Short mmCIF file of C-alpha atoms in Angstrom, two decimals:
data_model
loop_
_atom_site.label_atom_id
_atom_site.label_comp_id
_atom_site.label_asym_id
_atom_site.label_seq_id
_atom_site.Cartn_x
_atom_site.Cartn_y
_atom_site.Cartn_z
CA MET A 1217 1.26 -7.36 11.94
CA GLU A 1218 3.53 -5.95 9.29
CA LYS A 1219 3.48 -6.63 5.55
CA ILE A 1220 5.75 -5.43 2.79
CA ILE A 1221 4.46 -5.44 -0.76
CA LYS A 1222 5.99 -4.36 -4.05
CA VAL A 1223 3.97 -1.86 -6.08
CA ASP A 1224 4.72 -0.99 -9.69
CA GLY A 1225 3.92 2.36 -11.28
CA MET A 1226 4.79 4.77 -8.44
CA SER A 1227 7.17 7.52 -9.51
CA CYS A 1228 6.52 10.71 -7.51
CA GLY A 1229 5.26 12.24 -4.29
CA HIS A 1230 1.71 12.33 -5.63
CA CYS A 1231 1.83 8.57 -6.27
CA GLU A 1232 3.15 8.02 -2.76
CA ALA A 1233 0.39 10.15 -1.24
CA SER A 1234 -2.30 8.38 -3.28
CA VAL A 1235 -1.16 4.94 -2.11
CA LYS A 1236 -0.91 6.05 1.53
CA GLU A 1237 -4.30 7.75 1.49
CA ARG A 1238 -6.11 4.83 -0.13
CA LEU A 1239 -4.56 2.16 2.08
CA MET A 1240 -5.28 4.12 5.27
CA GLU A 1241 -8.99 3.88 4.35
CA ILE A 1242 -8.84 0.10 4.88
CA GLU A 1243 -10.05 -1.02 8.28
CA GLY A 1244 -7.23 -2.45 10.40
CA ILE A 1245 -4.38 -0.56 8.71
CA GLU A 1246 -2.66 1.76 11.18
CA GLN A 1247 0.43 2.90 9.29
CA VAL A 1248 1.68 2.99 5.69
CA GLN A 1249 5.21 3.79 4.54
CA VAL A 1250 6.10 4.07 0.85
CA ASN A 1251 9.61 3.81 -0.59
CA LEU A 1252 9.61 5.02 -4.21
CA GLU A 1253 13.17 3.81 -4.90
CA THR A 1254 12.53 0.18 -3.93
CA LYS A 1255 8.82 0.26 -4.89
CA GLU A 1256 8.05 -1.18 -1.45
CA VAL A 1257 5.02 -0.35 0.65
CA LYS A 1258 5.21 -1.28 4.32
CA ILE A 1259 1.85 -1.73 6.00
CA LYS A 1260 1.30 -2.05 9.74
CA GLY A 1261 -1.95 -3.00 11.37
CA GLU A 1262 -4.13 -5.87 12.46
CA GLU A 1263 -5.80 -8.52 10.32
CA ILE A 1264 -4.77 -7.00 6.99
CA SER A 1265 -6.46 -8.64 4.00
CA ASP A 1266 -4.03 -9.18 1.12
CA LYS A 1267 -6.93 -9.23 -1.33
CA GLU A 1268 -8.33 -5.94 -0.02
CA VAL A 1269 -4.91 -4.27 -0.22
CA GLU A 1270 -4.33 -5.49 -3.78
CA GLU A 1271 -7.80 -4.36 -4.91
CA ALA A 1272 -7.28 -0.91 -3.35
CA ILE A 1273 -3.94 -0.46 -5.14
CA ASP A 1274 -5.45 -1.62 -8.45
CA GLU A 1275 -8.33 0.88 -7.99
CA ILE A 1276 -5.95 3.83 -7.99
CA GLY A 1277 -4.00 2.66 -11.04
CA PHE A 1278 -0.99 0.82 -9.61
CA GLU A 1279 -0.09 -2.86 -9.63
CA VAL A 1280 1.03 -5.20 -6.87
CA ILE A 1281 4.00 -7.22 -8.15
#
């Protein structure tokens, strides 16, 4: 399964790393790619919970849009 979400507030490599690191902690997520220009985060894995992803992003100070 692959999902693409828009995340507001990311502006640098540290932001990118924070998002990747936090999302990789979620069970079922196998790969995370972040594009700072488009504010898109591509997530690959199995049975990915939208709610869990949104909560994880909120926890680290960003917003799913």
